Coordinates of C-alpha atoms in Angstrom, one line a residue:
Chain T
M1 CA 20.5 18.8 55.1
R2 CA 22.9 17.8 52.3
E3 CA 24.9 20.0 50.0
F4 CA 24.1 19.8 46.2
G5 CA 27.4 18.3 45.0
N6 CA 28.8 15.7 42.6
A7 CA 27.2 12.8 44.4
E8 CA 23.7 14.4 43.9
V9 CA 24.4 15.0 40.2
L10 CA 25.6 11.4 39.8
F11 CA 22.5 10.1 41.6
I12 CA 20.4 11.8 38.9
V13 CA 22.6 10.7 36.1
F14 CA 22.5 7.1 37.3
A15 CA 18.7 7.3 37.3
L16 CA 19.0 7.9 33.5
Q17 CA 19.2 4.1 33.0
W18 CA 15.7 3.8 34.3
T19 CA 14.4 6.6 32.1
L20 CA 15.9 4.8 29.1
T21 CA 14.7 1.4 30.3
L22 CA 11.1 2.8 30.5
T23 CA 11.5 4.5 27.1
A24 CA 12.6 1.2 25.6
L25 CA 9.8 -0.7 27.2
A26 CA 7.2 1.8 26.0
F27 CA 8.7 2.0 22.5
F28 CA 9.0 -1.7 21.8
G29 CA 5.9 -2.7 23.7
G30 CA 3.9 0.1 22.2
G31 CA 5.5 -0.5 18.9
I32 CA 4.4 -4.1 18.7
A33 CA 0.9 -3.3 20.0
G34 CA 0.9 -0.3 17.7
I35 CA 1.5 -2.5 14.7
A36 CA -1.5 -4.7 15.7
V37 CA -3.6 -1.6 16.2
A38 CA -2.7 -0.2 12.8
L39 CA -3.3 -3.5 11.0
L40 CA -6.6 -4.0 12.7
R41 CA -7.6 -0.5 11.8
I42 CA -7.3 -1.3 8.1
S43 CA -9.1 -4.7 8.6
R44 CA -12.0 -5.5 6.2
S45 CA -14.3 -6.1 9.2
R46 CA -16.2 -3.0 10.2
Y47 CA -16.6 -4.3 13.7
I48 CA -12.9 -4.8 14.2
R49 CA -12.2 -1.3 12.9
L50 CA -14.8 0.2 15.2
A51 CA -13.6 -1.8 18.3
V52 CA -10.0 -0.7 17.7
S53 CA -11.0 2.8 17.0
G54 CA -12.8 2.7 20.4
Y55 CA -9.6 1.5 22.0
I56 CA -7.6 4.4 20.5
Q57 CA -10.2 6.9 21.6
V58 CA -10.3 5.7 25.2
V59 CA -6.5 5.5 25.5
Q60 CA -5.9 8.9 23.8
G61 CA -8.7 10.4 25.8
T62 CA -7.2 9.3 29.2
P63 CA -4.4 11.4 30.7
L64 CA -1.3 9.3 30.9
L65 CA -1.0 10.2 34.6
V66 CA -4.4 8.6 35.2
L67 CA -3.5 5.6 33.1
M68 CA -0.4 5.3 35.3
F69 CA -2.4 5.3 38.5
L70 CA -4.9 2.8 37.1
C71 CA -2.1 0.4 36.1
Y72 CA -0.5 0.7 39.4
Y73 CA -3.6 0.3 41.6
A74 CA -5.9 -1.9 39.6
P75 CA -3.9 -5.1 40.0
S76 CA -4.1 -4.8 43.8
L77 CA -7.9 -5.3 43.5
F78 CA -7.0 -8.8 42.4
G79 CA -4.4 -9.2 45.1
I80 CA -1.5 -8.7 42.7
E81 CA 1.3 -6.5 43.8
L82 CA 2.7 -4.9 40.6
N83 CA 6.1 -3.2 40.9
A84 CA 6.3 0.4 39.7
L85 CA 8.5 -0.3 36.7
F86 CA 6.0 -2.9 35.5
A87 CA 3.0 -0.7 36.1
A88 CA 4.6 2.3 34.4
G89 CA 5.8 0.1 31.5
I90 CA 2.2 -1.1 30.9
A91 CA 0.7 2.3 31.1
L92 CA 3.3 3.7 28.7
T93 CA 2.9 0.8 26.4
L94 CA -0.9 1.3 26.2
N95 CA -0.4 4.9 25.6
A96 CA 2.2 4.5 22.9
S97 CA 0.2 1.7 21.2
A98 CA -2.7 4.1 20.6
F99 CA -0.6 7.0 19.3
L100 CA 1.9 4.9 17.2
G101 CA -1.1 2.8 15.9
A102 CA -2.8 6.0 14.7
I103 CA 0.4 7.3 13.1
W104 CA 1.0 4.0 11.3
E105 CA -2.6 3.5 10.3
S106 CA -2.4 6.8 8.4
A107 CA 0.9 5.8 6.8
L108 CA -0.7 2.6 5.6
R109 CA -3.7 4.5 4.3
A110 CA -1.4 6.9 2.5
I111 CA -0.3 4.2 0.1
P112 CA -2.5 4.4 -3.0
K113 CA -5.2 1.7 -3.4
A114 CA -3.7 1.0 -6.9
Q115 CA -0.6 -0.4 -5.1
W116 CA -2.8 -3.0 -3.4
E117 CA -4.7 -3.7 -6.6
S118 CA -1.6 -4.3 -8.8
A119 CA 0.0 -6.5 -6.2
E120 CA -3.2 -8.5 -5.7
A121 CA -3.6 -8.8 -9.5
L122 CA -0.2 -10.5 -9.5
A123 CA -1.8 -13.2 -7.3
L124 CA 0.1 -12.2 -4.1
P125 CA -1.8 -13.1 -1.0
Q126 CA -2.8 -10.2 1.2
S127 CA -0.1 -10.9 3.8
K128 CA 2.6 -10.7 1.2
V129 CA 1.1 -7.6 -0.4
L130 CA 1.3 -6.0 3.0
R131 CA 4.8 -7.3 3.7
F132 CA 6.5 -6.7 0.4
V133 CA 4.6 -3.8 -1.2
I134 CA 2.7 -1.7 1.3
A135 CA 4.7 -1.9 4.6
P136 CA 8.1 -0.9 3.1
Q137 CA 6.5 2.2 1.6
A138 CA 4.5 3.0 4.7
V139 CA 7.6 2.7 6.9
R140 CA 9.3 5.5 4.9
I141 CA 6.3 7.7 5.3
A142 CA 5.9 7.0 9.0
L143 CA 9.5 7.2 10.1
P144 CA 9.8 11.0 10.8
S145 CA 6.7 11.1 12.9
T146 CA 7.6 7.8 14.7
V147 CA 11.0 9.2 15.7
G148 CA 9.2 12.5 16.7
Y149 CA 6.9 10.5 18.9
L150 CA 9.9 8.7 20.5
V151 CA 10.8 12.2 21.9
Q152 CA 7.3 12.3 23.5
I153 CA 7.8 8.9 25.1
V154 CA 11.1 10.0 26.6
K155 CA 9.4 12.9 28.3
E156 CA 6.3 10.9 29.2
T157 CA 8.4 8.5 31.3
S158 CA 8.7 11.4 33.8
L159 CA 5.1 10.6 34.9
A160 CA 6.3 7.3 36.3
S161 CA 7.8 9.4 39.1
I162 CA 4.3 9.8 40.5
I163 CA 4.0 6.1 41.4
G164 CA 7.3 6.2 43.0
F165 CA 9.5 4.8 40.2
V166 CA 12.9 6.4 40.4
E167 CA 13.8 7.6 37.0
I168 CA 15.5 11.0 36.5
T169 CA 12.5 13.2 37.4
R170 CA 11.9 11.3 40.6
A171 CA 15.7 11.3 41.3
G172 CA 15.6 15.1 40.9
Q173 CA 12.7 15.3 43.3
L174 CA 14.6 13.3 45.9
V175 CA 17.7 15.4 45.5
S176 CA 15.7 18.5 45.7
N177 CA 14.0 17.4 48.9
A178 CA 17.3 16.4 50.5
T179 CA 19.2 19.5 49.5
F180 CA 16.5 22.2 49.3
E181 CA 18.1 23.1 45.9
P182 CA 15.1 22.5 43.6
M183 CA 16.5 24.8 40.8
K184 CA 19.9 23.0 40.6
A185 CA 18.2 19.6 40.8
Y186 CA 15.6 20.2 38.1
V187 CA 17.9 22.1 35.8
C188 CA 20.1 19.0 36.0
V189 CA 17.1 16.8 35.1
A190 CA 16.0 19.1 32.3
L191 CA 19.5 19.1 30.8
L192 CA 19.4 15.3 30.7
Y193 CA 16.1 15.2 28.9
F194 CA 17.4 17.7 26.5
L195 CA 20.5 15.7 25.8
I196 CA 18.4 12.7 24.8
C197 CA 15.6 14.5 23.0
F198 CA 17.5 17.1 21.0
P199 CA 19.4 14.6 18.8
L200 CA 16.2 12.6 18.3
S201 CA 14.3 15.8 17.3
R202 CA 17.0 16.7 14.9
F203 CA 17.1 13.2 13.5
S204 CA 13.3 13.4 13.0
Q205 CA 13.6 16.7 11.3
W206 CA 16.3 15.4 9.0
L207 CA 14.1 12.4 8.1
E208 CA 11.3 14.9 7.4
T209 CA 13.3 17.1 5.0
R210 CA 15.1 14.2 3.3
S211 CA 13.5 13.8 -0.1
P212 CA 10.6 11.3 0.2
G213 CA 12.3 9.5 -2.6
R214 CA 10.5 6.4 -3.8
T215 CA 7.6 6.6 -1.6
K216 CA 5.2 8.1 -4.1
G217 CA 3.4 6.3 -6.9
P218 CA 3.8 7.5 -10.4
S219 CA 1.9 10.7 -11.2
R220 CA -0.9 10.4 -13.7
G221 CA -1.3 12.4 -16.8
Chain W
M1 CA -12.5 -23.4 -27.3
S2 CA -13.0 -20.0 -25.8
V3 CA -10.5 -18.8 -23.2
I4 CA -12.9 -16.2 -21.8
Q5 CA -16.6 -16.8 -21.4
V6 CA -18.7 -14.0 -19.9
E7 CA -22.4 -14.7 -19.4
N8 CA -24.9 -12.0 -18.7
I9 CA -22.9 -10.2 -16.0
R10 CA -24.2 -7.3 -14.1
K11 CA -22.3 -4.9 -11.8
R12 CA -23.7 -2.2 -9.6
F13 CA -21.9 0.5 -7.7
G14 CA -24.5 1.5 -5.1
S15 CA -27.6 2.4 -7.1
L16 CA -25.6 2.9 -10.3
E17 CA -25.7 -0.1 -12.6
V18 CA -22.5 0.0 -14.6
L19 CA -22.8 -3.3 -16.4
K20 CA -26.3 -4.2 -17.4
G21 CA -26.0 -7.7 -18.8
V22 CA -22.8 -8.3 -20.8
S23 CA -22.0 -11.6 -22.5
M24 CA -19.0 -12.2 -24.7
S25 CA -16.5 -14.9 -25.4
V26 CA -12.9 -14.7 -26.6
E27 CA -11.0 -17.5 -28.3
A28 CA -7.4 -18.5 -27.7
G29 CA -5.0 -16.2 -29.4
E30 CA -7.7 -13.6 -30.1
V31 CA -7.1 -9.9 -29.5
V32 CA -10.2 -8.0 -28.6
A33 CA -10.5 -4.2 -28.2
L34 CA -13.0 -2.6 -25.9
I35 CA -14.0 0.9 -27.0
G36 CA -16.5 3.4 -25.8
R37 CA -16.9 6.6 -23.9
S38 CA -15.8 7.1 -20.3
G39 CA -18.4 5.6 -18.1
S40 CA -19.6 3.1 -20.7
G41 CA -18.5 0.2 -18.4
K42 CA -15.5 -1.0 -20.4
S43 CA -12.9 -0.6 -17.7
T44 CA -15.3 -2.1 -15.1
L45 CA -15.9 -5.1 -17.4
L46 CA -12.1 -5.6 -17.7
R47 CA -11.6 -5.4 -13.9
C48 CA -14.4 -7.9 -13.4
L49 CA -12.4 -10.4 -15.5
N50 CA -9.7 -10.8 -12.9
G51 CA -11.9 -10.3 -9.9
L52 CA -10.8 -6.7 -9.0
E53 CA -14.5 -5.9 -9.1
M54 CA -17.1 -8.4 -7.9
I55 CA -20.0 -9.1 -10.3
D56 CA -23.5 -9.0 -8.9
E57 CA -25.0 -11.4 -11.4
G58 CA -23.9 -13.7 -14.2
A59 CA -20.8 -15.9 -14.6
I60 CA -17.3 -15.6 -15.8
A61 CA -14.9 -18.3 -16.9
I62 CA -11.4 -17.3 -17.8
A63 CA -8.2 -19.2 -18.5
G64 CA -9.8 -22.4 -17.2
H65 CA -11.0 -20.9 -14.0
R66 CA -14.6 -20.2 -12.9
M67 CA -14.8 -16.7 -11.2
S68 CA -14.9 -17.2 -7.5
Y69 CA -14.3 -14.7 -4.7
N70 CA -12.8 -17.3 -2.5
A71 CA -9.3 -15.9 -1.8
A72 CA -7.3 -19.0 -2.8
E73 CA -9.3 -19.7 -6.0
L74 CA -9.1 -16.0 -7.0
R75 CA -5.3 -16.2 -6.6
A76 CA -5.2 -19.3 -8.8
L77 CA -7.2 -17.4 -11.4
R78 CA -4.9 -14.3 -11.2
R79 CA -1.8 -16.4 -11.8
D80 CA -3.2 -17.0 -15.3
V81 CA -4.7 -13.6 -16.0
G82 CA -2.3 -10.6 -16.2
I83 CA -3.5 -7.0 -16.1
V84 CA -1.8 -3.7 -16.9
F85 CA -3.2 -0.5 -15.6
Q86 CA -3.4 3.1 -16.9
G87 CA -1.3 4.4 -13.9
Y88 CA 1.5 1.7 -14.3
N89 CA 1.4 1.1 -10.6
L90 CA 5.0 -0.1 -10.3
F91 CA 6.2 -0.6 -6.8
P92 CA 8.2 2.6 -6.2
H93 CA 10.6 1.1 -3.6
L94 CA 11.7 -1.8 -5.9
T95 CA 13.9 -1.6 -9.0
A96 CA 12.4 -2.6 -12.4
G97 CA 13.9 -6.1 -12.0
E98 CA 12.7 -6.5 -8.4
N99 CA 9.2 -5.4 -9.5
I100 CA 9.2 -8.2 -12.0
M101 CA 10.8 -10.8 -9.7
L102 CA 8.4 -10.3 -6.7
A103 CA 5.5 -12.4 -7.8
P104 CA 7.4 -15.2 -9.5
V105 CA 9.5 -15.6 -6.2
Q106 CA 6.6 -15.2 -3.8
V107 CA 3.8 -16.8 -5.7
K108 CA 5.4 -19.3 -8.0
R109 CA 8.2 -20.1 -5.6
L110 CA 10.9 -19.6 -8.2
S111 CA 14.4 -19.3 -6.8
K112 CA 15.9 -15.8 -6.9
S113 CA 18.3 -16.8 -9.7
E114 CA 15.5 -18.4 -11.8
A115 CA 13.4 -15.3 -11.2
R116 CA 16.2 -13.0 -12.2
I117 CA 16.7 -14.8 -15.5
E118 CA 13.0 -14.7 -16.2
A119 CA 12.8 -11.0 -15.2
Q120 CA 15.7 -10.2 -17.6
R121 CA 13.9 -12.2 -20.4
C122 CA 10.7 -10.2 -19.8
L123 CA 12.6 -6.9 -19.8
D124 CA 14.3 -7.8 -23.0
L125 CA 10.9 -8.6 -24.5
V126 CA 9.7 -5.0 -23.9
G127 CA 13.0 -3.5 -25.0
L128 CA 14.3 -2.5 -21.5
G129 CA 16.9 -5.2 -21.0
D130 CA 19.4 -2.6 -19.7
R131 CA 17.1 -1.0 -17.1
F132 CA 17.0 -4.0 -14.7
D133 CA 18.4 -1.9 -11.8
S134 CA 16.5 1.3 -12.4
Y135 CA 14.0 2.5 -9.9
P136 CA 10.6 3.5 -11.4
D137 CA 11.1 7.2 -10.7
M138 CA 14.2 7.0 -12.9
L139 CA 12.2 5.8 -15.9
S140 CA 9.9 7.7 -18.3
G141 CA 6.2 6.9 -18.2
G142 CA 6.5 4.8 -21.3
Q143 CA 9.3 2.8 -19.8
Q144 CA 7.4 2.3 -16.6
Q145 CA 4.5 1.0 -18.5
R146 CA 6.6 -1.4 -20.4
V147 CA 8.1 -2.6 -17.1
A148 CA 4.5 -3.1 -15.9
I149 CA 3.8 -5.2 -18.9
A150 CA 7.0 -7.2 -18.3
R151 CA 5.9 -7.7 -14.7
S152 CA 2.7 -9.3 -15.8
L153 CA 4.4 -11.4 -18.4
A154 CA 6.8 -12.9 -15.9
M155 CA 3.8 -14.8 -14.4
Q156 CA 3.4 -16.4 -17.8
P157 CA -0.3 -15.6 -18.0
V158 CA -2.7 -17.2 -20.4
V159 CA -4.7 -14.0 -20.9
M160 CA -3.5 -10.4 -20.7
L161 CA -5.8 -7.5 -19.9
F162 CA -4.8 -3.9 -20.7
D163 CA -6.8 -1.1 -19.1
E164 CA -6.2 2.1 -21.0
V165 CA -2.5 1.6 -20.7
T166 CA -1.5 4.6 -22.9
S167 CA -4.0 7.1 -21.7
A168 CA -1.5 8.7 -19.3
L169 CA 1.3 8.9 -21.8
D170 CA 2.5 11.5 -24.3
P171 CA 2.0 10.6 -27.9
E172 CA 5.7 9.7 -28.5
L173 CA 5.8 7.5 -25.5
T174 CA 2.5 5.8 -26.5
E175 CA 4.1 4.3 -29.6
E176 CA 6.7 2.3 -27.7
V177 CA 4.1 0.8 -25.4
L178 CA 1.8 0.0 -28.3
A179 CA 4.7 -1.7 -30.1
A180 CA 5.3 -3.9 -27.1
I181 CA 1.6 -4.9 -27.1
E182 CA 1.7 -5.5 -30.8
D183 CA 4.6 -7.9 -30.3
L184 CA 2.6 -9.8 -27.8
A185 CA -0.3 -10.0 -30.2
A186 CA 2.0 -11.3 -32.9
Q187 CA 3.1 -14.1 -30.5
G188 CA -0.5 -15.3 -30.1
M189 CA -1.2 -14.0 -26.6
T190 CA -5.0 -13.8 -25.9
M191 CA -5.6 -10.2 -25.0
I192 CA -8.4 -7.7 -24.2
L193 CA -7.5 -4.1 -24.6
V194 CA -9.6 -1.2 -23.2
T195 CA -8.3 1.6 -25.4
H196 CA -8.9 5.1 -26.8
E197 CA -6.4 4.5 -29.6
M198 CA -8.8 3.8 -32.4
R199 CA -6.2 3.3 -35.1
F200 CA -4.3 0.9 -32.9
A201 CA -7.4 -1.1 -32.1
R202 CA -8.2 -1.4 -35.8
R203 CA -4.7 -2.5 -36.6
V204 CA -4.1 -4.9 -33.8
A205 CA -7.4 -6.2 -32.6
D206 CA -9.1 -9.1 -34.4
R207 CA -12.4 -7.9 -33.0
T208 CA -13.6 -4.7 -31.5
I209 CA -16.5 -4.3 -29.1
Y210 CA -18.2 -1.0 -28.7
M211 CA -19.7 -0.5 -25.3
R212 CA -22.4 2.0 -24.4
D213 CA -24.4 2.5 -21.2
G214 CA -23.2 -0.8 -19.7
I215 CA -24.0 -3.1 -22.6
I216 CA -22.3 -4.2 -25.8
H217 CA -23.8 -1.9 -28.3
E218 CA -22.1 -3.2 -31.4
Q219 CA -19.2 -5.5 -32.2
G220 CA -17.5 -7.2 -35.1
P221 CA -14.2 -7.8 -36.8
S222 CA -12.2 -4.6 -36.4
D223 CA -11.8 -3.9 -40.1
S224 CA -15.5 -3.9 -40.8
L225 CA -16.6 -2.3 -37.6
F226 CA -14.4 0.7 -38.2
A227 CA -15.1 0.8 -41.9
E228 CA -18.8 0.4 -41.7
P229 CA -20.2 1.0 -38.3
Q230 CA -23.8 -0.1 -38.2
T231 CA -25.3 2.0 -35.5
S232 CA -25.5 5.8 -35.4
E233 CA -24.1 5.9 -31.9
L234 CA -20.9 4.1 -33.0
R235 CA -20.7 6.3 -36.0
S236 CA -20.8 9.5 -34.0
F237 CA -18.4 8.0 -31.4
L238 CA -15.8 7.1 -34.0
K239 CA -16.3 10.5 -35.7
A240 CA -15.5 12.2 -32.4
E241 CA -12.6 9.9 -31.5
L242 CA -10.9 10.0 -34.9
G243 CA -11.6 13.7 -35.2
Q244 CA -12.9 13.4 -38.7

């Protein structure tokens, strides 16, 4: 049996890089896929909207833990050995794409139809209407909830521990098993999550309370 | 030669027929006012003219373009047909100048500096030369509406459409917008105005069209139409509007 000492704390702290790597993977992968989800959700084709809505429902309706198992074990059916980082990254990306896609879709829908119309009336093609008129306004609306969701992603990476990926939760578990000091190990883990999440939460709150500024169209009457 | 030719157009929203066969033509340099109660189809007619609403039947030719709902052809048409809305619809994240520069740069491929000069010229035209860097929420409703007019003008349209552009404004702000429109009329711009400002229509429009229940009920030179309305419906409409 080992003592719970500096080496154990350092072991957990070093695992932080993997928590952050997973977070980054999920946020950027999920962000890119989420943009696609949001854009397809406002597509003119009813079938595309329905198909993407189905994707969102299925992903949001599946526990991330189950998604994690599926991404880890499914490739082996085809004889592919996926490492834990990769499997966890895919599961988190799928999950984030559905939630971020839904957040961004509602931000896009929050822009008054009159903004689309007046931009189209200026002969701008749809892609430019989106890029220069709609997206900049939608980004301002979506920013607080996007940063808020980033906090969720940070905590969700802990589920990767279940497929053996050593991020801070798994590191805490290993230290706990070796030292029989679960409280010390998990308090240490919890503190690290808090240190990342707290500033992000405050940042999100600050974005929320900041005056929405020029995101609103002119009031009528 | 007529700049706008509308032939027997019909427009339905679901089971509700809003335009029930409207034909009209507008000559170059002519100013036409569309009047009528809410729901008479006048705004819908105007929105059909630049393809914001699709017609179900009939044909429209405007500024040398046949109305088509092919995206590229519709964009070509819209380059020549400007529209200003009741709600101004400025882009709130861009300054007045940037609002005006956007389409010339992105659609007509003007350089930033050319577009800046053009935007400044258009702001000067509507009397807001000093508000280039103001954001829409720093401007009054009347100023916002004048920026919206300048934004349309920057595309150098052949025809301008105005959809109840003063309906959201206080009376004192209405005047400054009407003055800007009157200037345009004086310069020979072909225009159609949907309006509730009867006195303005009479003063500025060469011709006034009274719409009722999705058809043109009565039309004529503004002076005679307002002085001697022929139908009882127009008489009672004018009486109510002018509060006589």
